[in-house]
Amino acid sequence: MEELGWLGILGRMALRFVPVWAGLALILGLGWRARARLGPAGRLFGSWAGLSGLTLVLFWVLTALFADLIATHDPLAQLSGLKNAVPGSPAPGSSYPVYLLGGDSLARDCFSRMVVGARRVLAIAPAATLCALAVGMLLGLPAGFVGGRLDAALSFLANLVLAFPVILLFYLLVTPEIRQTALPRTVAAVLFLMPLLFLVLLWHSRFRTRAGPWALGLAAILGPGLWIWAGLALDADPSGLWRLEPGLLTVFVAVVFVNAPTAFRIVRGLALDLRHRDYVAAARTRGEGPWFIMLWEILPNARGPLIVDACLRVGYTTILLGTLGFFGLGVSPESPDWGSTINDGRRFLAIYPHAAVVPALALLSLVLGLNLLADALRTEARHD
Amino acid sequence: MTEPVLALEGLTVRFGSRRVVEDLTLRIGPGEVLGLAGESGSGKSTAALAILGDLGPGGRIEAGSLRFEGRELRGLAEREWRALRGAGIALVGQEPMAALNPSMRVGAQLAEVPRLHGRASRAEARAAARRALEELRLPDPDRMLAAYPHQLSGGQLQRIVLAMALMAEPRLLILDEPTTALDVTVEAEIMALLRGIRRTRGTAMLFIGHDLALMAGICDRLAVLYAGRLAEAGPVAQIFERARHPYTQALLAALPRIYAARRPPAPLPGSQPLPQDRPPGCAFAPRCTHARRGLCDRDPVPLETVALDAVVRCLRWREIDGAPEAAPALPGPDIGGPILEVEGLTRRFGSGRGTVHALQEASFTAFEGETLAIVGESGCGKSTLARLLMGLERADAGTIRLRGVEVQDRLAGRRPRDLTAAMQMVFQNPSDTLNPAIPAGRQVMRALELFQGGLPARTLREGLADLLGLVRLSPALAQRMPRALSGGQRQRVGIARALAGDPAVLVADEPVSALDASVQAAVIGTLLELQRTRRATLLFISHDLALVRQIADRVMVLYLGRIMEIGPAHRIFGALCHPYTRALLDAAPRPDPGAPPPSPLSGERPSALTPPSGCPFHGRCPRRAELPETLCEDRLPPLAEVAPGHRIRCHLPPERLRF
Ligand SMILES: Nc1ncnc2c1ncn2[C@@H]1O[C@H](COP(=O)(O)OP(=O)(O)OP(=O)(O)O)[C@@H](O)[C@H]1O
Ligand code: SF4
Ligand code: SF4
Ligand SMILES: [Mg+2]
């Protein structure tokens, strides 16, 4: 088979992405039809930035979802002779006749690595963001709502973490001496408990007056919750379904740790602003507890800015993961995540740029999409 | 006939696809004051902006003409508009702060006006600024000239904005609700100034507002706007005497009247349609008791000239006679034993510059089944009292006994459930009283869930439907988000929520002050009816004395955190009262063009940071000269009983406080 020209490469790639196109068409089509009923989210369809942001983000989400269908090769398999092969090189005797975007320095398929890498990135970044937001909400809401000494103490803590140099933190976390201690596990155990605690408080404050739903809901939250928590944080899931490799755990802890203080600040500011509203006073005068007020009266009104922040934060976290991968941190060396791949590719950047450029472009477009989306959501929220 | 200063002819303004003002025809003669009345959303501010050529990017004049001193203004270039604004036409708006530059001294801002328009020298400009302030009777003009806007009170700022507008000697002054943000006493002062300006300068004015009582005191003619169209226009006396349009009649019936019989203002059901859902035919038809099917709902109703200088837009004006039925008089209250006893309640706020005494040693008792009104100027401690009662704040001293149980040390959330349910609050701000993120019905449901704990979901849903029915809301509204409800509807949901626990005491902090007059009457009606049928105690906080006069059984007057007077409404409004109460009564506008103008209270309200010694009112009291030398300055008068249940804090003997 001949080496493919750029037109051929693009054509074949477009063909590989068919499941993504189909998904995009379906989701955007349905969204467009229902846009009048979707509120602010529906109005995204009216703005150029919102629509392109949504499309970019959806593209990568769907790619992650259908990665197995799209990838042409096993992302870890090496084919002899295809070391640093240029895009479009034929790959005889393998699952697909060409290396669409060339091979890397270990003769693995760049295209497949990019596609499978999306799955990695899109699994970790949103999960870490949610975790950080849960921490931010659990500490930020009381800080803003109660104020006073509690606020002073928590804000001091947040500033302390923020003042800690991020790079130093990462280097510390890679240091084998530290990795061997129980520190990452302990921190992970606490951090992962936060989303669970958040859900429990949410349910409890709402249904404490109704014994039936209260018990049912708590059981539904705590059962699977504790199971997942034990698996991920303590590596103690007997079934082995939920586990995180130690490297990934460290990365996760690092990412949540640096994100939590800024999330805290945002939530605290919003709570501080909303706590003097009449509806909060109304909730207090009918005897609601503080957690009900924070989670069910204040939080829903803060969701606009929080969603915008979450979008930006996922983007930021994606870059951070890239940076961490670049430091060779965490994820196993073979991992196809974009950061590690860029790092691997950089040594031959001058001669064979494609191995680094492909994941770099992928990273760029995802973050761009998230930022566009956040911007559009913010504009919409302002119009509301 | 002399040339009118302003003449609008069939003016139609549109914002996007919505016609906000339609076919508006108005004229203002030299020296004339025209009132443009309408509820929020009727298009009155849009009309003002059109006259000022300041509609903004979304709006445009679609049809009609707009002539100022005979010159057509439609199609004027922006530069010409700018020359006209200020010199020809000046605007004084609702928010004085918005018209001033916060980082510039008042004097410098005022002096800019003659320098811009008349090329005066700097010294001349300063002198002119001083003269302008003196004309508006601002005390201590030199201090004012040197002050920054944020150092002045709302009333002072509004006078400065007025001075600034007048310095350019405009031929037309547009006043867009110039007193909405001000206290009754300050409002009376500004209105007196405007009457003075009119007398001495003969400036033509367009007075925009929603308070017909206020407008009666200054306007020559009145134009009533409904849903973007003129409903009626004519000489003010004629309109008050014999309004022809059913909407005007309803507005007049909804006005609280300070010296009338004790009855709630008559409500007008429904609300004004939004521009996009105005019905074909008469826009008022859905709310009009005189509407005829097949007549009123077909074609747009033309404006008809009915008398010299009077027009009305109603097909049936000939058949409709006089005012609508007044609401029935309130039955006498069925008053029981004491339910809420307050003793020596005190609340201080420490701030960097000193201590604000928001409430000082307030003692009173509220009885079962009565309406106790709490009145006073802004900052006198009304809301602080409400918040202390509800346990939203902790008192520094004093006791609150609810049904005989002391609750002052238990903040909201720490009180036992039955006591929490027994006292509930209705809040002031309709845009804030409901949580904007939660459907209206769910918020009422939650209160039911808490107060009637452990009931099955079905019973709760029935309870919700009952409560909504009580406040006259259709159950379908329960699904709506608060922003899809009108202000009046939101206030009703707030009332329903407060009623969920079947409270014995309902604390209402200015529940209607943010609503339009017709909606206000309906919400008040709902509150009173509920109060009477359930025999609850209503603590009604308000600054509107006319309204208080009509609904309260007893009245409590606060000044700078002190109770100045408390007693039965019929005695306070009819027999004798405290000099401060008297001043408040005199300052209230009267819905009667023939009545003598309200007389303002002189002097600035002292700051709560430096409360005066002795009687807190002595700095402004018109009666203090009747007492020997420095008695009022030195000694705080006791809250002495002048008749059973009527206590007054004044050194003057009661017989000299008679009307
Ligand atoms: N949280 C607070 N901190 C400091 N000062 C306060 C606080 N709340 C109220 N005050 C002060 O206490 C005084 C009484 O305020 P309050 O809100 O009770 O007045 P009000 O009679 O309800 O006025 P309005 O008619 O404007 O609602 C004012 O001088 C106010 O500035
Ligand atoms: S035209 Fe008909 S509906 Fe309109 S105000 Fe007159 S009587 Fe009422
Ligand atoms: S005590 Fe003196 S100052 Fe106070 S109200 Fe009476 S007369 Fe006026
Ligand atoms: Mg208040």
Short mmCIF file of C-alpha atoms and ligand atoms in Angstrom, two decimals, chain B residues 349 356 358 377-384 510 608, ligand 1:
data_model
loop_
_atom_site.label_atom_id
_atom_site.label_comp_id
_atom_site.label_asym_id
_atom_site.label_seq_id
_atom_site.Cartn_x
_atom_site.Cartn_y
_atom_site.Cartn_z
CA PHE B 349 -25.02 47.63 66.07
CA VAL B 356 -26.06 52.58 66.11
CA ALA B 358 -31.32 50.52 66.15
CA GLU B 377 -39.26 56.82 58.74
CA SER B 378 -36.55 54.76 57.11
CA GLY B 379 -33.93 53.58 59.57
CA CYS B 380 -36.08 54.01 62.65
CA GLY B 381 -35.73 50.34 63.55
CA LYS B 382 -38.88 48.77 62.12
CA SER B 383 -37.12 45.93 60.35
CA THR B 384 -34.76 45.46 63.26
CA GLU B 510 -43.72 46.38 54.30
CA ALA B 608 -28.65 57.03 64.34
N1 LIG C 1 -26.71 44.58 60.28
C1 LIG C 1 -26.61 45.88 60.61
N2 LIG C 1 -25.40 46.42 60.91
C2 LIG C 1 -25.29 47.73 61.27
N3 LIG C 1 -26.32 48.57 61.35
C3 LIG C 1 -27.56 48.11 61.07
C4 LIG C 1 -27.76 46.74 60.69
N4 LIG C 1 -29.10 46.55 60.46
C5 LIG C 1 -29.69 47.74 60.69
N5 LIG C 1 -28.77 48.68 61.07
C6 LIG C 1 -29.05 50.07 61.42
O1 LIG C 1 -30.08 50.07 62.39
C7 LIG C 1 -31.00 51.14 62.18
C8 LIG C 1 -32.42 50.59 62.03
O2 LIG C 1 -32.49 49.85 60.83
P1 LIG C 1 -33.81 49.13 60.31
O3 LIG C 1 -33.45 48.30 59.14
O4 LIG C 1 -34.46 48.44 61.45
O5 LIG C 1 -34.72 50.36 59.84
P2 LIG C 1 -36.18 50.37 59.17
O6 LIG C 1 -37.03 51.15 60.08
O7 LIG C 1 -36.63 49.02 58.84
O8 LIG C 1 -35.94 51.21 57.86
P3 LIG C 1 -36.60 51.06 56.38
O9 LIG C 1 -37.89 51.78 56.44
O10 LIG C 1 -35.61 51.77 55.52
O11 LIG C 1 -36.72 49.61 56.09
C9 LIG C 1 -30.49 51.88 60.94
O12 LIG C 1 -29.74 52.99 61.35
C10 LIG C 1 -29.62 50.87 60.26
O13 LIG C 1 -28.61 51.52 59.52
#
